[in-house]
XYZ file of C-alpha atoms in Angstrom:
165
model
C 120.742 113.779 100.345
C 118.839 116.318 98.272
C 117.367 119.764 98.762
C 114.260 121.252 97.221
C 113.531 124.981 97.046
C 111.657 127.753 95.221
C 113.750 130.846 94.464
C 113.266 134.163 92.734
C 115.789 135.482 90.203
C 117.988 136.687 93.116
C 117.843 133.334 94.979
C 115.404 134.744 97.544
C 113.190 132.163 99.250
C 111.064 133.987 101.815
C 109.848 137.066 103.582
C 108.995 137.225 107.271
C 108.708 133.446 107.505
C 106.493 132.893 104.484
C 107.105 131.631 100.971
C 107.338 134.230 98.228
C 105.211 132.413 95.652
C 102.194 130.128 95.484
C 102.603 127.705 92.582
C 100.356 124.624 92.634
C 102.538 122.871 90.016
C 105.576 123.354 92.247
C 103.665 122.067 95.292
C 102.657 118.935 93.340
C 106.299 118.373 92.412
C 107.387 118.888 96.026
C 104.817 116.367 97.228
C 105.700 113.783 94.557
C 109.441 114.013 95.283
C 109.244 113.984 99.090
C 106.287 111.629 99.693
C 107.242 108.550 101.741
C 110.697 110.023 102.323
C 112.479 111.884 105.096
C 112.403 115.676 105.287
C 114.775 117.819 107.336
C 113.692 121.340 108.265
C 114.067 124.069 110.807
C 111.414 124.762 113.441
C 110.286 127.965 111.723
C 109.645 126.018 108.507
C 107.554 123.502 110.456
C 105.530 126.375 111.908
C 104.580 127.558 108.391
C 102.726 124.302 107.635
C 98.954 124.222 108.212
C 98.416 124.065 111.953
C 102.191 123.767 112.414
C 101.751 120.042 111.825
C 104.421 117.871 110.189
C 104.057 116.765 106.590
C 101.973 113.599 106.286
C 103.442 110.378 104.897
C 106.996 111.569 105.564
C 109.500 111.230 108.373
C 109.840 114.796 109.707
C 113.139 115.790 111.338
C 113.190 119.259 112.880
C 116.351 121.156 113.790
C 115.955 123.728 116.567
C 118.175 125.379 119.171
C 115.484 124.679 121.774
C 116.339 121.266 123.258
C 112.923 121.182 125.000
C 110.913 121.613 121.790
C 108.525 118.776 120.925
C 105.799 118.382 118.321
C 103.822 115.245 117.663
C 104.932 113.483 114.486
C 108.435 114.952 114.481
C 111.893 113.926 115.574
C 113.719 116.890 117.079
C 117.470 117.524 117.067
C 119.487 120.573 118.075
C 122.031 120.701 115.238
C 122.491 119.863 111.572
C 125.151 117.317 112.621
C 122.625 115.588 114.883
C 120.154 115.460 111.976
C 122.798 113.810 109.795
C 123.520 111.263 112.525
C 119.796 110.556 112.907
C 119.232 109.803 109.220
C 122.132 107.340 109.143
C 121.687 105.113 106.130
C 118.481 106.604 104.702
C 118.843 106.335 100.902
C 119.883 109.647 99.318
C 116.977 109.678 96.886
C 114.461 109.733 99.774
C 116.204 112.326 101.975
C 115.241 115.981 101.486
C 116.317 119.269 103.054
C 113.294 121.583 102.821
C 114.333 124.788 104.611
C 114.696 127.365 105.869
C 117.672 129.437 104.881
C 120.039 128.496 107.722
C 119.227 124.780 107.371
C 119.879 124.889 103.629
C 123.184 126.665 104.214
C 124.265 124.218 106.915
C 123.453 121.077 104.913
C 124.067 122.123 101.289
C 127.566 120.618 101.153
C 126.027 117.213 102.015
C 123.500 117.404 99.172
C 124.129 115.579 95.918
C 121.191 117.222 94.162
C 119.113 120.383 94.534
C 115.737 120.625 92.812
C 115.143 124.336 92.250
C 112.012 126.024 91.029
C 113.362 129.237 89.451
C 110.694 131.935 89.303
C 111.281 134.688 86.761
C 110.467 137.500 89.176
C 112.203 139.483 91.880
C 110.872 139.824 95.400
C 112.409 143.035 96.737
C 110.857 142.468 100.173
C 112.626 139.111 100.619
C 114.647 138.573 103.773
C 115.887 135.000 103.379
C 117.950 133.488 100.593
C 119.284 130.228 99.203
C 122.966 130.076 98.197
C 123.418 130.987 94.515
C 124.304 127.612 92.985
C 125.349 129.284 89.728
C 128.258 130.892 91.606
C 129.251 128.029 93.919
C 132.058 125.684 92.829
C 130.999 122.154 92.025
C 127.341 122.834 91.230
C 126.238 122.139 87.655
C 122.818 122.192 85.998
C 121.791 118.621 85.203
C 118.313 119.289 83.816
C 116.125 122.272 83.003
C 112.415 122.072 82.226
C 110.520 124.135 79.729
C 109.151 127.451 80.980
C 105.748 127.148 82.670
C 103.239 129.831 83.654
C 100.914 129.888 86.638
C 99.308 132.545 88.869
C 100.771 135.290 86.661
C 104.344 133.993 87.056
C 106.708 132.157 84.757
C 109.073 129.553 86.164
C 111.057 126.446 85.365
C 112.387 123.448 87.254
C 116.183 123.341 87.340
C 118.018 120.375 88.865
C 121.577 120.989 90.042
C 124.128 118.265 90.803
C 127.013 118.578 93.226
C 130.069 117.384 91.289
C 132.197 117.491 94.448
C 130.390 114.505 96.035
């Protein structure tokens, strides 16, 4: 399993349920990596998509505490463990954790790879964060892209590997 996330320099990922940055190059990368795969997310992340609809051309698994929650085009479970059971033998390279903060935290130890877009900016208003992979044991940078610029921001793609799996 993998995770994909955009973070600021303090590992912040959101504010009041919205993303901190709009980077078309990052969105293209997200789409290319997750297309035709399986994505695991929390209900609040699903609600941030246009119309609250699941991502097209992907299997959408939603984790929520509300056992009665349903949304067309999704498979709903009530725990991270249930999500793991549901994905069974889905190949790791096509399985993606896409947020939010509590879902990332719950499933990070099961991820072999995390594709991070590191934005060289700080979002002081942020209220949700991704674990700092630079400080967690077992996480090592496998690849770092050149610095890119878009919408007045500089950023790079950094892929981390979990050496404990």
